[in-house]
PDB file of C-alpha atoms in Angstrom:
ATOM      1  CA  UNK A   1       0.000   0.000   0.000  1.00 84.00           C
ATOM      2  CA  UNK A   2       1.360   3.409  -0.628  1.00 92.00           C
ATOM      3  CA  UNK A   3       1.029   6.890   1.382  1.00 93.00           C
ATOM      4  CA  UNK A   4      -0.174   9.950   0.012  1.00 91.00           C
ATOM      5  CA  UNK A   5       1.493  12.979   2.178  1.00 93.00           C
ATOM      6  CA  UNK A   6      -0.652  15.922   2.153  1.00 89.00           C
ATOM      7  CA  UNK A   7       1.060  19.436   1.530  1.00 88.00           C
ATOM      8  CA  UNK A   8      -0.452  22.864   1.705  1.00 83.00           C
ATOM      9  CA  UNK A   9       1.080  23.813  -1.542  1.00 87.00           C
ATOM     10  CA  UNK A  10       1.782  22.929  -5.452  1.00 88.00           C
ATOM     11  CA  UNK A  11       5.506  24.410  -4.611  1.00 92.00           C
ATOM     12  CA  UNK A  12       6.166  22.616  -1.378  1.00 93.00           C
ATOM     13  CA  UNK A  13       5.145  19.464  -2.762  1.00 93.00           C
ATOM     14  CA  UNK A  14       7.264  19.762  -5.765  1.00 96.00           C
ATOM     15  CA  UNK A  15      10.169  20.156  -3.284  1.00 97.00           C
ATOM     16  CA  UNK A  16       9.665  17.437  -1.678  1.00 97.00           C
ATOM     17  CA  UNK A  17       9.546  15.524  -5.051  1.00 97.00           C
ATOM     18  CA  UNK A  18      13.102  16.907  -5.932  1.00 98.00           C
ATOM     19  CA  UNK A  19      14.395  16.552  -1.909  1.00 97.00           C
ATOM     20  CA  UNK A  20      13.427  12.794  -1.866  1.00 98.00           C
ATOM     21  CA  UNK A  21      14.294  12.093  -5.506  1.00 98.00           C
ATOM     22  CA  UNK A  22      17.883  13.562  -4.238  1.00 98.00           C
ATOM     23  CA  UNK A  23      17.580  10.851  -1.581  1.00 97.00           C
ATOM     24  CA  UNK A  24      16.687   7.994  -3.431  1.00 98.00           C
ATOM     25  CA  UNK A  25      13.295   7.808  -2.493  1.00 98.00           C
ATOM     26  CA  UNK A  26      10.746   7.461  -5.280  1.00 97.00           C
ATOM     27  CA  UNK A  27       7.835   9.742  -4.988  1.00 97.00           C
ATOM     28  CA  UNK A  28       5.174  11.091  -7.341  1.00 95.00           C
ATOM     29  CA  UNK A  29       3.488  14.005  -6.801  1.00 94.00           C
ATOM     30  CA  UNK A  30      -0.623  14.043  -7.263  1.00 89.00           C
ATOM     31  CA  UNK A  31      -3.907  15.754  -6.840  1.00 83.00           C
ATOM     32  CA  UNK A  32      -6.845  14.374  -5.814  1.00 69.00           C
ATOM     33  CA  UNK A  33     -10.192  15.211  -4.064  1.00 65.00           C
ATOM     34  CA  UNK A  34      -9.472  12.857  -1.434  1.00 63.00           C
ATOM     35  CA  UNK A  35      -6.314  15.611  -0.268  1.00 61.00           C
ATOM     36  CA  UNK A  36      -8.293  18.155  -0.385  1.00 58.00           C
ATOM     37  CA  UNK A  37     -11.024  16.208   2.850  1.00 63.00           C
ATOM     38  CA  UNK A  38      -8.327  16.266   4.342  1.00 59.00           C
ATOM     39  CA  UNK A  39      -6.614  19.858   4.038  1.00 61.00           C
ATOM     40  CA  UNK A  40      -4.530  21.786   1.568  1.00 55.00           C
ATOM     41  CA  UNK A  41      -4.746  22.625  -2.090  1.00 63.00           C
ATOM     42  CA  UNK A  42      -5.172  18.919  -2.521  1.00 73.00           C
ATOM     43  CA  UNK A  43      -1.261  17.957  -3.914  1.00 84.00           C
ATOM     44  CA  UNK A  44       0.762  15.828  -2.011  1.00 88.00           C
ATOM     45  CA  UNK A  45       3.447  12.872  -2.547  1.00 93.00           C
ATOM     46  CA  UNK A  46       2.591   9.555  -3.256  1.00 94.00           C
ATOM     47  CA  UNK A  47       5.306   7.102  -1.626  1.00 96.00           C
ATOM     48  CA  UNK A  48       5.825   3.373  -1.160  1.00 96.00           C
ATOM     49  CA  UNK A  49       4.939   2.581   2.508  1.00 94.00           C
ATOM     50  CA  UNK A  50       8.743   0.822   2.273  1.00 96.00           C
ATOM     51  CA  UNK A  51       9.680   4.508   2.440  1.00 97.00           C
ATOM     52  CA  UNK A  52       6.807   5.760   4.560  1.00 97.00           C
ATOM     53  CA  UNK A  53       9.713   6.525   7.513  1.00 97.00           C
ATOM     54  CA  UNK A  54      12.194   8.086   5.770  1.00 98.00           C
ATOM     55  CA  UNK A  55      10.492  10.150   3.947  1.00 98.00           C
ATOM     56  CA  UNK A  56       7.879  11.627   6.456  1.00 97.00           C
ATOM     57  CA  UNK A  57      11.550  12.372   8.373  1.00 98.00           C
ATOM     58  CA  UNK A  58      13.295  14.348   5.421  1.00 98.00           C
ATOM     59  CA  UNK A  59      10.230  16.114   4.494  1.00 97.00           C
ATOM     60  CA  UNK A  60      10.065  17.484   8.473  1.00 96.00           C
ATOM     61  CA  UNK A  61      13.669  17.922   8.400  1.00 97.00           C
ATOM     62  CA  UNK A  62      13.590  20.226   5.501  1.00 96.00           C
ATOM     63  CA  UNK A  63      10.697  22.108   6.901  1.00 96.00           C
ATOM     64  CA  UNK A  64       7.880  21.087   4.875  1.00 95.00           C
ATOM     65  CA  UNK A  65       4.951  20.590   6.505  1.00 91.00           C
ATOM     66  CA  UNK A  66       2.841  17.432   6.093  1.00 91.00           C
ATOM     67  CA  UNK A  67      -0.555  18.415   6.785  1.00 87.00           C
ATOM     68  CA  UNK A  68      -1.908  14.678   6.860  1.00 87.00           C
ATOM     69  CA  UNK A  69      -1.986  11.161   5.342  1.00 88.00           C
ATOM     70  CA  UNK A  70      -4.750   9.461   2.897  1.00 85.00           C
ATOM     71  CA  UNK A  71      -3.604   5.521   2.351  1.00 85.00           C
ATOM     72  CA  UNK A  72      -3.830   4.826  -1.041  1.00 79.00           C
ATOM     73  CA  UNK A  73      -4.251   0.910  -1.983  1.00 65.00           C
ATOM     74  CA  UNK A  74      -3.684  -0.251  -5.302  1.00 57.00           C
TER      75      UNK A  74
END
């Protein structure tokens, strides 16, 4: 199952893209209506729940905000 990480912004979510790219996590950055129940602009990160950790770590560390979480099954 992956994670979608909810951002408040198009820009702060595209960051994150390039900061966890940089890391060697894969991400993907989406929209849905399902982000937006739960706060934002409705963008966030889609990531592999292998990477579910890491990522929600470097995201903080970098200063962007994760607003909330929407499990996504495939």
């Amino acid at each position: 199952m992956d994670v979608i990480f909810v951002l408040s912004s198009v820009t702060y979510a595209m960051k994150g893209r390039d900061l966890l790219k940089a890391k060697g996590i894969p991400s993907l950055l989406t929209r849905s209506s399902a982000i937006r129940k739960v706060r934002g602009c409705g963008y966030g990160l889609q990531v592999q729940e292998a990477f579910r950790n890491k990522a929600e770590a470097l995201l903080k560390q970098s200063g962007i905000t994760i607003l909330g979480t929407v499990p996504l099954s495939r």
